[in-house]
PDB file of C-alpha atoms and ligand atoms in Angstrom:
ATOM      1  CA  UNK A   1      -5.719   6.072  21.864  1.00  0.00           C
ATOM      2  CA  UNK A   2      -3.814   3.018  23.257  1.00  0.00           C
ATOM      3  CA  UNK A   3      -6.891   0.749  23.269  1.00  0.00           C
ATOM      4  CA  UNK A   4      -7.536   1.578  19.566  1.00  0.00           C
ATOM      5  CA  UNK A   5      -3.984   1.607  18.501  1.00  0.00           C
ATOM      6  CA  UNK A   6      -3.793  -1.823  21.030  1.00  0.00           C
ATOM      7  CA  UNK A   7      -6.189  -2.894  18.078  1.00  0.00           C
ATOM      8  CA  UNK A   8      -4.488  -2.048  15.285  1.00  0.00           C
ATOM      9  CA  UNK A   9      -1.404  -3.855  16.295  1.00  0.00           C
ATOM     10  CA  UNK A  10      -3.079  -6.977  16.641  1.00  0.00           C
ATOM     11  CA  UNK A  11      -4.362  -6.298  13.006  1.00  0.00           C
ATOM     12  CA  UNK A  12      -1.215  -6.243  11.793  1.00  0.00           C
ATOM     13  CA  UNK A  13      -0.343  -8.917  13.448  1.00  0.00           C
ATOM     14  CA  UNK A  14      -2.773 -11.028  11.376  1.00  0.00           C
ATOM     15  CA  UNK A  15      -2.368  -8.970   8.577  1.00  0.00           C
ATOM     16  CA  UNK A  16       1.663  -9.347   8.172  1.00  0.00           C
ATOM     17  CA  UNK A  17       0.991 -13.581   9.011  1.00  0.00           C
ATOM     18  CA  UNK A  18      -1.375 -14.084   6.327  1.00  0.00           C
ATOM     19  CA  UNK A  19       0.160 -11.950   3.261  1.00  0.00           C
ATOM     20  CA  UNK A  20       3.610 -13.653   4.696  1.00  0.00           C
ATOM     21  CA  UNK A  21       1.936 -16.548   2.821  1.00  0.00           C
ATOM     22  CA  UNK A  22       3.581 -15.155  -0.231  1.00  0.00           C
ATOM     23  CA  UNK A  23       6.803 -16.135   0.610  1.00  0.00           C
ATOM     24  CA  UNK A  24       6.015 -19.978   0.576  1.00  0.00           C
ATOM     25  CA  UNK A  25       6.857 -19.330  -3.288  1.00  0.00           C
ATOM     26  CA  UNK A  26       3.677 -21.678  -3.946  1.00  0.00           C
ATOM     27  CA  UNK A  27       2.035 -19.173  -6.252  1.00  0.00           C
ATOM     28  CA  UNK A  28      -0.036 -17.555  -3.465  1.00  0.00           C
ATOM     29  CA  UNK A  29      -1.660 -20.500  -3.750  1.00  0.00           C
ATOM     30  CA  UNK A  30      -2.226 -20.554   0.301  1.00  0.00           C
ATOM     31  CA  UNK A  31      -2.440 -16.699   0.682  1.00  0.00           C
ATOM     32  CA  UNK A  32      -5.043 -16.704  -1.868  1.00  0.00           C
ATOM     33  CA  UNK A  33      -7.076 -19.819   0.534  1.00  0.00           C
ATOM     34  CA  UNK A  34      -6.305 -17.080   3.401  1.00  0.00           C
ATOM     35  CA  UNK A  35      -7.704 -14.053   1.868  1.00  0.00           C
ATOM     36  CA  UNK A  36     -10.550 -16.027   0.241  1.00  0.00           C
ATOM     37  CA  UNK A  37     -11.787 -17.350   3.956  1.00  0.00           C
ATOM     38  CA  UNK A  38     -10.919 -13.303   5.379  1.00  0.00           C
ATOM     39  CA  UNK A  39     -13.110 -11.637   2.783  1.00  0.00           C
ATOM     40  CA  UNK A  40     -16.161 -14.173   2.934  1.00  0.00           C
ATOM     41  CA  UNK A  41     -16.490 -15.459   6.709  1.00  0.00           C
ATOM     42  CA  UNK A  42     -18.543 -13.721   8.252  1.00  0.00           C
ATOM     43  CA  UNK A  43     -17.418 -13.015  11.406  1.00  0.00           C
ATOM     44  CA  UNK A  44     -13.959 -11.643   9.789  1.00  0.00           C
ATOM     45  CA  UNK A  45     -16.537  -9.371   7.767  1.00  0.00           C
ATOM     46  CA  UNK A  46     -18.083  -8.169  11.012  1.00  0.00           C
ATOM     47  CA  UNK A  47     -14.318  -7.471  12.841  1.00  0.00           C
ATOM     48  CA  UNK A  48     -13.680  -5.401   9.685  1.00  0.00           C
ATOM     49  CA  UNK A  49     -16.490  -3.103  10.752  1.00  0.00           C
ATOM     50  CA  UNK A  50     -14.605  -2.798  14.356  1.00  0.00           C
ATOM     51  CA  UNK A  51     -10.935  -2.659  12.378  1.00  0.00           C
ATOM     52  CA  UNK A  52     -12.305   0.651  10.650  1.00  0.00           C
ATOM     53  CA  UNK A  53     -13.955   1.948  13.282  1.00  0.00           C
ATOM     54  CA  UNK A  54     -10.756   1.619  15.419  1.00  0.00           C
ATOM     55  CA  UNK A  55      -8.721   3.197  12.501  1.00  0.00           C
ATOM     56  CA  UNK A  56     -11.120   6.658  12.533  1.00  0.00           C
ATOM     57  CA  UNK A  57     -11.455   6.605  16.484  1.00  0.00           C
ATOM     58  CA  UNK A  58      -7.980   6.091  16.418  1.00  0.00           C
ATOM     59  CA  UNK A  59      -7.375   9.421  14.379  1.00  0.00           C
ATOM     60  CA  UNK A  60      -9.834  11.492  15.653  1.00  0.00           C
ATOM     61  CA  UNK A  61      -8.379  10.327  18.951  1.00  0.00           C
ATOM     62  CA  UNK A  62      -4.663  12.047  18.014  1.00  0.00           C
ATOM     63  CA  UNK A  63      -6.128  15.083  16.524  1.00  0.00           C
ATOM     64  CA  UNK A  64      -8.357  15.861  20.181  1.00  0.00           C
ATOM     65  CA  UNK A  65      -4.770  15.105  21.704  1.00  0.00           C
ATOM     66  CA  UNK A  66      -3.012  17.680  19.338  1.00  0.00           C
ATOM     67  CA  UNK A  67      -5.784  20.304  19.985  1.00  0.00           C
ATOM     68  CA  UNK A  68      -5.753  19.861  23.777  1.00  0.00           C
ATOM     69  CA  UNK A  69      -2.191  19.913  23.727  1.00  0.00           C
ATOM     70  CA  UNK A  70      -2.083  23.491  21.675  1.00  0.00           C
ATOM     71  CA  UNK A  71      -4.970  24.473  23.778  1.00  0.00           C
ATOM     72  CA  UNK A  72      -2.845  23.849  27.113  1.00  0.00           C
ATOM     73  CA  UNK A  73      -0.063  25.955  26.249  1.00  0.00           C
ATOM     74  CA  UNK A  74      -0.893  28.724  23.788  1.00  0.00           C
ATOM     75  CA  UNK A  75       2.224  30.952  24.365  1.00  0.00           C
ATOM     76  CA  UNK A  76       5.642  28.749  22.923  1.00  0.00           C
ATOM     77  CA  UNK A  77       8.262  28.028  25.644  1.00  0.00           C
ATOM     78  CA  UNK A  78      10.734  30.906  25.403  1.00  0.00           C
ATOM     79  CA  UNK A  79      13.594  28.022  25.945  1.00  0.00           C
ATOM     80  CA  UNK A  80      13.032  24.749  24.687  1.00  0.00           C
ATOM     81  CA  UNK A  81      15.198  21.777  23.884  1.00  0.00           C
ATOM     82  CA  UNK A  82      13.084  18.808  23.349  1.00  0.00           C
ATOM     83  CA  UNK A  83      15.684  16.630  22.699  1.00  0.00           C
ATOM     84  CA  UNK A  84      16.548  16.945  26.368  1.00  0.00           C
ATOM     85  CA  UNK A  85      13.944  14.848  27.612  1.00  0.00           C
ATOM     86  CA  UNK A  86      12.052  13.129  24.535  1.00  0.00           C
ATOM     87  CA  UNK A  87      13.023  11.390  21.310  1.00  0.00           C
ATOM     88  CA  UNK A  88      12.015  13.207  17.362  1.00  0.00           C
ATOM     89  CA  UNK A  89       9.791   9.861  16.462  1.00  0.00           C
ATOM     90  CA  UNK A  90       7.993  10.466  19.650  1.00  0.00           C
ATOM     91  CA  UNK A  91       7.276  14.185  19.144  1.00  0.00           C
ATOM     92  CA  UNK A  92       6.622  13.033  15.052  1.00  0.00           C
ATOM     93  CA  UNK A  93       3.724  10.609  16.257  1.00  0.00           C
ATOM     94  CA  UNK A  94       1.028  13.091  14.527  1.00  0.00           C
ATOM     95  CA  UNK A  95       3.215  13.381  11.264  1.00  0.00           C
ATOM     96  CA  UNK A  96       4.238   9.937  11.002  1.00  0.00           C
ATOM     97  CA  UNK A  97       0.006   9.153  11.738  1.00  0.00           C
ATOM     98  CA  UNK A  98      -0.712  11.399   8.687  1.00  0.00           C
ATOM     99  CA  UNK A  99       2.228   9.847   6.595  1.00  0.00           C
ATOM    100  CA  UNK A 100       0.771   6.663   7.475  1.00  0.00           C
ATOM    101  CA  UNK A 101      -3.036   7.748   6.312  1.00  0.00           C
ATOM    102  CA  UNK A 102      -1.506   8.699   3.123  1.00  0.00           C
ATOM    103  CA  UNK A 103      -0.200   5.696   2.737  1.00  0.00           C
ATOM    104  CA  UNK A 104      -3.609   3.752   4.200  1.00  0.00           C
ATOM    105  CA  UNK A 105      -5.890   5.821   1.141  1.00  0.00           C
ATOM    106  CA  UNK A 106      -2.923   4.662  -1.625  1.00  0.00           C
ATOM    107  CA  UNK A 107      -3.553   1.348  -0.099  1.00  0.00           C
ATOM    108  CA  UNK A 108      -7.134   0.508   0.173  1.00  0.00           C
ATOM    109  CA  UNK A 109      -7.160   2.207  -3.092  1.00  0.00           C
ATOM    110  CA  UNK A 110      -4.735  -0.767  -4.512  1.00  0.00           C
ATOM    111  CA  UNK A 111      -6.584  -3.866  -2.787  1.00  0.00           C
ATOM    112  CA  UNK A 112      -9.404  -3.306  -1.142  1.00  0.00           C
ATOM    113  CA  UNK A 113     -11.861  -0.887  -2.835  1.00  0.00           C
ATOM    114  CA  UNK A 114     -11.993  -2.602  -6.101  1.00  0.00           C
ATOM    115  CA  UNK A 115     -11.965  -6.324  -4.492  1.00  0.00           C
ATOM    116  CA  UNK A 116     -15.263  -4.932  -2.305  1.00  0.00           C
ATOM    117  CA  UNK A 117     -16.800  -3.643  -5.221  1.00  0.00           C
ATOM    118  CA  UNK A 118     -15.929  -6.730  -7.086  1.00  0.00           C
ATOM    119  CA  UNK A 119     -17.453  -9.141  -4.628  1.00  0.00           C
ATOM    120  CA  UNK A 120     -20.735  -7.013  -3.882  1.00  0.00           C
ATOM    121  CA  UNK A 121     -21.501  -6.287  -7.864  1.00  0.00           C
ATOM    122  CA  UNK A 122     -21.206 -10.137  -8.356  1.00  0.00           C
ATOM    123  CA  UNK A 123     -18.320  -9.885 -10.088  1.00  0.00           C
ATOM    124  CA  UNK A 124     -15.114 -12.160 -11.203  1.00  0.00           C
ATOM    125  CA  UNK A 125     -13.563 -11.951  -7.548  1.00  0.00           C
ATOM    126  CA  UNK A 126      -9.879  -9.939  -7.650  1.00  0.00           C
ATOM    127  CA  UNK A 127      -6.894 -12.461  -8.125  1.00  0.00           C
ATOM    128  CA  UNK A 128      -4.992 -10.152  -4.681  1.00  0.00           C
ATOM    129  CA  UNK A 129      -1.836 -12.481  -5.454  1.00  0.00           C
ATOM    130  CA  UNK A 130      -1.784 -11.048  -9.196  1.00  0.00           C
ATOM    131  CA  UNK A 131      -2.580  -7.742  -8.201  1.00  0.00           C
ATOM    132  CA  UNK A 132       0.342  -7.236  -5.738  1.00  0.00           C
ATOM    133  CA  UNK A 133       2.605  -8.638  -8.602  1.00  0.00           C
ATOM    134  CA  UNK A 134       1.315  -5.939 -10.984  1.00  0.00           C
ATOM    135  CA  UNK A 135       1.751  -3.321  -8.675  1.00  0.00           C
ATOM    136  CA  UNK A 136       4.876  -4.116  -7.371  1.00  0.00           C
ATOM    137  CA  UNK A 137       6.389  -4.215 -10.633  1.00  0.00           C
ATOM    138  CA  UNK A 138       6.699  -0.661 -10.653  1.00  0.00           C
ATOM    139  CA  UNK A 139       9.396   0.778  -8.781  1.00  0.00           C
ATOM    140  CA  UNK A 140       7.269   4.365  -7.692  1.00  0.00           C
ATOM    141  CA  UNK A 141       4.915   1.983  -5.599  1.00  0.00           C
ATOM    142  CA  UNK A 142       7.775  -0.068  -4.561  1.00  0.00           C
ATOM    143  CA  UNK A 143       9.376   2.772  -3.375  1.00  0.00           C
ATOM    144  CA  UNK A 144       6.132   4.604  -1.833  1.00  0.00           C
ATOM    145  CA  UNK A 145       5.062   1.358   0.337  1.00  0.00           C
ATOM    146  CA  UNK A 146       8.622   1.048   1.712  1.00  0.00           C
ATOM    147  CA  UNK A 147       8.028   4.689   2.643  1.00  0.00           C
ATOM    148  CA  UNK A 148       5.072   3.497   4.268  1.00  0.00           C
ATOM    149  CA  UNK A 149       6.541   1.326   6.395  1.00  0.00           C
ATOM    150  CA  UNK A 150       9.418   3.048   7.358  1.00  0.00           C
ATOM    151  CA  UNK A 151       6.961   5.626   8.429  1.00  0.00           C
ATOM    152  CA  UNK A 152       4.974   2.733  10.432  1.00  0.00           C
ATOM    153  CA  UNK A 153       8.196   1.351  11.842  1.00  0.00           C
ATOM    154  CA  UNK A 154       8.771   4.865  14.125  1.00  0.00           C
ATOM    155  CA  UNK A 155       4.800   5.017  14.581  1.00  0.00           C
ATOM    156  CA  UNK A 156       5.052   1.169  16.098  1.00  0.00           C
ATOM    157  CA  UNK A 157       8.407   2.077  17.852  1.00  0.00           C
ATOM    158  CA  UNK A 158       7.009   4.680  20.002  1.00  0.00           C
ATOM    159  CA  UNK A 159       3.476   3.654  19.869  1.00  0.00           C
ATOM    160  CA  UNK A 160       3.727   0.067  21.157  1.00  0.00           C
ATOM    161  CA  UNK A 161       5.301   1.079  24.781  1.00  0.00           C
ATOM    162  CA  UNK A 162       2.995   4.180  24.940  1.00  0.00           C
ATOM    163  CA  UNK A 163       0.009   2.273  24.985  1.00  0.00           C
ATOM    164  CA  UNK A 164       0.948   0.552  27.883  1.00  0.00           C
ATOM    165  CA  UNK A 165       2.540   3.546  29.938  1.00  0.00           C
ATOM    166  CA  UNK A 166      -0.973   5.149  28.804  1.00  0.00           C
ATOM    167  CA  UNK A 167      -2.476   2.014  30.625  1.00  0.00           C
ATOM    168  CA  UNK A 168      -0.627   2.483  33.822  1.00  0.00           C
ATOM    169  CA  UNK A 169       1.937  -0.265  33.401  1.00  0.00           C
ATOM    170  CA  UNK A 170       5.742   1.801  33.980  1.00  0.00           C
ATOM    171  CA  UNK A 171       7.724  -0.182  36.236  1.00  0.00           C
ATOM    172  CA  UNK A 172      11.256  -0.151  36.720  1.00  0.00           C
ATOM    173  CA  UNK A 173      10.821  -4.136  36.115  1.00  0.00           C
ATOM    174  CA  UNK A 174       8.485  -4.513  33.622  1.00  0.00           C
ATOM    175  CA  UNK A 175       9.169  -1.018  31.361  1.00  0.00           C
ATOM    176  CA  UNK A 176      12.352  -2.677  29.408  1.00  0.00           C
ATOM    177  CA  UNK A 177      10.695  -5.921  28.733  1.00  0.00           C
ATOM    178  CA  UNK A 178       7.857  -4.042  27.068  1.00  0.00           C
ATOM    179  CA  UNK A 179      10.606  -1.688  25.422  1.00  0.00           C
ATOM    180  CA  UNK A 180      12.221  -4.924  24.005  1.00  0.00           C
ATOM    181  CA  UNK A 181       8.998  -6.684  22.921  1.00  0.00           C
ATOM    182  CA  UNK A 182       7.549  -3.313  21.099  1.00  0.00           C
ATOM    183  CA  UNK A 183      11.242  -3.237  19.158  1.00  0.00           C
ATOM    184  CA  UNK A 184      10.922  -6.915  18.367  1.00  0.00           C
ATOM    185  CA  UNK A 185       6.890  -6.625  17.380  1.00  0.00           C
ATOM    186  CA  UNK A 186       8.522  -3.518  14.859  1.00  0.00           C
ATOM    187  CA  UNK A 187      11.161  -4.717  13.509  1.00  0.00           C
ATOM    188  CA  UNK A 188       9.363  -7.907  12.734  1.00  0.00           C
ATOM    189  CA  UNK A 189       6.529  -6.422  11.398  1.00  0.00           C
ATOM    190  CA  UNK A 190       7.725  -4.475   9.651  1.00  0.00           C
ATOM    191  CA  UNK A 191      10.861  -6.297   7.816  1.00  0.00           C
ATOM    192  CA  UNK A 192       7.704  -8.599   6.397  1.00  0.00           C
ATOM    193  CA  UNK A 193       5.953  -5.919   5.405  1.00  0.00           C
ATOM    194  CA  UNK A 194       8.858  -4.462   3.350  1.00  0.00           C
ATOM    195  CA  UNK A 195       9.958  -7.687   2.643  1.00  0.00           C
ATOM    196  CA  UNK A 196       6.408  -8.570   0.291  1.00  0.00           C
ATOM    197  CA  UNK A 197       7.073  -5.710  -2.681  1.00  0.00           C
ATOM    198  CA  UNK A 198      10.572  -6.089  -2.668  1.00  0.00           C
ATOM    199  CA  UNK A 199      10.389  -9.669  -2.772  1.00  0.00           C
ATOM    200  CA  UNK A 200       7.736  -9.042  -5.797  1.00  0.00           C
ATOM    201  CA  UNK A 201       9.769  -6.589  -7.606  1.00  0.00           C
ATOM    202  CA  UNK A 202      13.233  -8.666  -7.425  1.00  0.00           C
ATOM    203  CA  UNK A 203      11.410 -11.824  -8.514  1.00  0.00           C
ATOM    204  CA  UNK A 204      12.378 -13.728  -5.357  1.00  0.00           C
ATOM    205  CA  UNK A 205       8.999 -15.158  -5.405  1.00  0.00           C
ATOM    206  CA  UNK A 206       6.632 -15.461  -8.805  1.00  0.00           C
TER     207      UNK A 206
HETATM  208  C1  HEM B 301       3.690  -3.222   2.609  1.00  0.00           C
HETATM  209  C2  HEM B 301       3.143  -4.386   2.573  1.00  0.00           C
HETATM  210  C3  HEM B 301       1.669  -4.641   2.487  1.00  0.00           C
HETATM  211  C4  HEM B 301       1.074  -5.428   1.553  1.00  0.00           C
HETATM  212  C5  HEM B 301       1.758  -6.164   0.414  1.00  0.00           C
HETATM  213  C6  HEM B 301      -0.352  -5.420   1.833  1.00  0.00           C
HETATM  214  C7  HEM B 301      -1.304  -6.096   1.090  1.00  0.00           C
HETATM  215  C8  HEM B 301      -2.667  -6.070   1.315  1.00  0.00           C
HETATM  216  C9  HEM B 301      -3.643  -6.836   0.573  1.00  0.00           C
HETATM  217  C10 HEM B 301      -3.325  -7.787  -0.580  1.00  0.00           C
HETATM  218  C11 HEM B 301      -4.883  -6.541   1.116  1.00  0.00           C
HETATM  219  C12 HEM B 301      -6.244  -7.126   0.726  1.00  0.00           C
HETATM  220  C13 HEM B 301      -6.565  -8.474   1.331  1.00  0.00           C
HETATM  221  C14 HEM B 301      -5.814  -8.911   2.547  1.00  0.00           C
HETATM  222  O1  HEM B 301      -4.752  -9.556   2.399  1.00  0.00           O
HETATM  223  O2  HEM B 301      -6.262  -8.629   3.665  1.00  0.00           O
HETATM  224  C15 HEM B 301      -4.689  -5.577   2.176  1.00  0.00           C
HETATM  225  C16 HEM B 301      -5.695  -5.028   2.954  1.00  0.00           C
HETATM  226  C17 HEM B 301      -5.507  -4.107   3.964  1.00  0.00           C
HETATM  227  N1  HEM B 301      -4.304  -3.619   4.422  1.00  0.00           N
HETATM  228 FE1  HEM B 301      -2.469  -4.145   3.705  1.00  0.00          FE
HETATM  229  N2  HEM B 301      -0.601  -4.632   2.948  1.00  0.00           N
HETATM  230  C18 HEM B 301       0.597  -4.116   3.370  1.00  0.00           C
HETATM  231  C19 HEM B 301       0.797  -3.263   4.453  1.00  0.00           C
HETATM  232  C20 HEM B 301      -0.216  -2.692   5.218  1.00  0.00           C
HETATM  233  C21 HEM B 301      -0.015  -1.767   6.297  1.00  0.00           C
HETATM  234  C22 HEM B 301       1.371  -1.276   6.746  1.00  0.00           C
HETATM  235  C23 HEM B 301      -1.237  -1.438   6.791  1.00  0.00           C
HETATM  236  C24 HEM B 301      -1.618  -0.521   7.931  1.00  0.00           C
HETATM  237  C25 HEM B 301      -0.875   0.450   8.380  1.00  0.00           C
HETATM  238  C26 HEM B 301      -2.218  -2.151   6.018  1.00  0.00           C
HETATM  239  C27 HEM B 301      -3.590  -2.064   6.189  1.00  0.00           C
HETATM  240  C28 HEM B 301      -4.532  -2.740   5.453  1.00  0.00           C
HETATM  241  C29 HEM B 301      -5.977  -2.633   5.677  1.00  0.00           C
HETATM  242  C30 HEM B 301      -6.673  -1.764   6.725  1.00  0.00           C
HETATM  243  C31 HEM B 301      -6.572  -3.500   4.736  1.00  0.00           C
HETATM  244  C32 HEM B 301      -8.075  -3.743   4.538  1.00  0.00           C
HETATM  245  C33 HEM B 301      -8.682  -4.619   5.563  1.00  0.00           C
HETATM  246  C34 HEM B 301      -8.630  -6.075   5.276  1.00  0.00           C
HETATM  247  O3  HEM B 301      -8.616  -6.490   4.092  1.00  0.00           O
HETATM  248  O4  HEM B 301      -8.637  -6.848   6.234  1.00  0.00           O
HETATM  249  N3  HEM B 301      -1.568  -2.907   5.079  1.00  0.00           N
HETATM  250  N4  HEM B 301      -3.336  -5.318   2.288  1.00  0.00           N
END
């Protein structure tokens, strides 16, 4: 789970940097040059292969967990207070996963299905910077992708310094200077990400 989800953070890494184009208020003119060279070079193409394949290993990954887990202990703690010893995002991480696929299938459904479809039929290629105008004009998707990412932020929050306890490094040194950079990678992240429809919807860029 922490190599795939090591992944999927770089992803969206790339992912926040290039749609972050939009907020050179050029028209999407350079997002647009961005997206252009993503879809059609080929090596990008053949990483896309490997990002999908992360995202399902990644999934099928957390439900084994959540079945091992169930499978370990069968009878329920007679006392229990998780808070004790463990935060609610971190014991959420398989709710806040499925809130996240939700969002993933309202996604792919907005820009990517019809854009793939579009550019394998021969098509007139999808104008991604008019699109996200279009659909951001609406307040119920507005309001749905900030869901999203508020649902990411907790996922990212917990899941950054997992992955590298799950790789061994937890040292008394090192621990809060992962802790730090996973709240920094979130926040950032994610304030882009929430940034783009409100931005869209507000007019701050046209
Ligand atoms: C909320 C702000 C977001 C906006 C405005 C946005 C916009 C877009 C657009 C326009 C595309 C198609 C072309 C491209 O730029 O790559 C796309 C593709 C994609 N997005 Fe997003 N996205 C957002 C957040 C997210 C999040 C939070 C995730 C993952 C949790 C995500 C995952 C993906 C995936 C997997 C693809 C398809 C793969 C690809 O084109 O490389 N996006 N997004």
């Amino acid at each position: 789970m922490a190599l795939t989800g090591t992944f999927l953070i770089t992803f969206l890494i790339v992912h926040a940097g290039i749609n972050a184009c939009i907020f050179l208020n050029d028209g999407g003119a350079t997002f647009k040059t961005f997206a252009h060279f993503m879809s059609h070079n080929w090596i990008v193409r053949f990483l896309e292969i490997g990002l999908f394949a992360g995202l399902f290993l990644h999934i099928i990954q957390g439900l084994l967990l959540w079945a091992q887990n169930n499978k370990a202990r069968p009878v329920r703690y007679q006392y229990n207070q998780p808070s004790k010893n463990s935060t609610w995002y971190s014991r959420s991480m398989g709710i806040l996963g499925t809130l996240l696929l939700l969002f993933l299938i309202m996604h792919l459904n907005h820009f990517y299905v019809g854009t793939k479809i579009a550019l394998y039929s021969g098509d007139q290629p999808h104008d991604l910077y008019k699109e996200m105008q279009e659909i951001f004009s609406n307040q119920i998707w507005v309001g749905l992708y900030l869901a999203g990412v508020v649902a990411l932020f907790w996922h990212l929050y917990h899941g950054f310094q997992s992955a590298f306890q799950t790789f061994g490094l937890n040292h008394k040194r090192y621990t809060p200077v992962i802790r730090a950079a996973g709240t920094g990678y979130a926040v950032i992240i994610c304030s882009l990400f929430a940034l783009m429809p409100l931005a869209f919807y507000f007019h701050w860029i046209s």
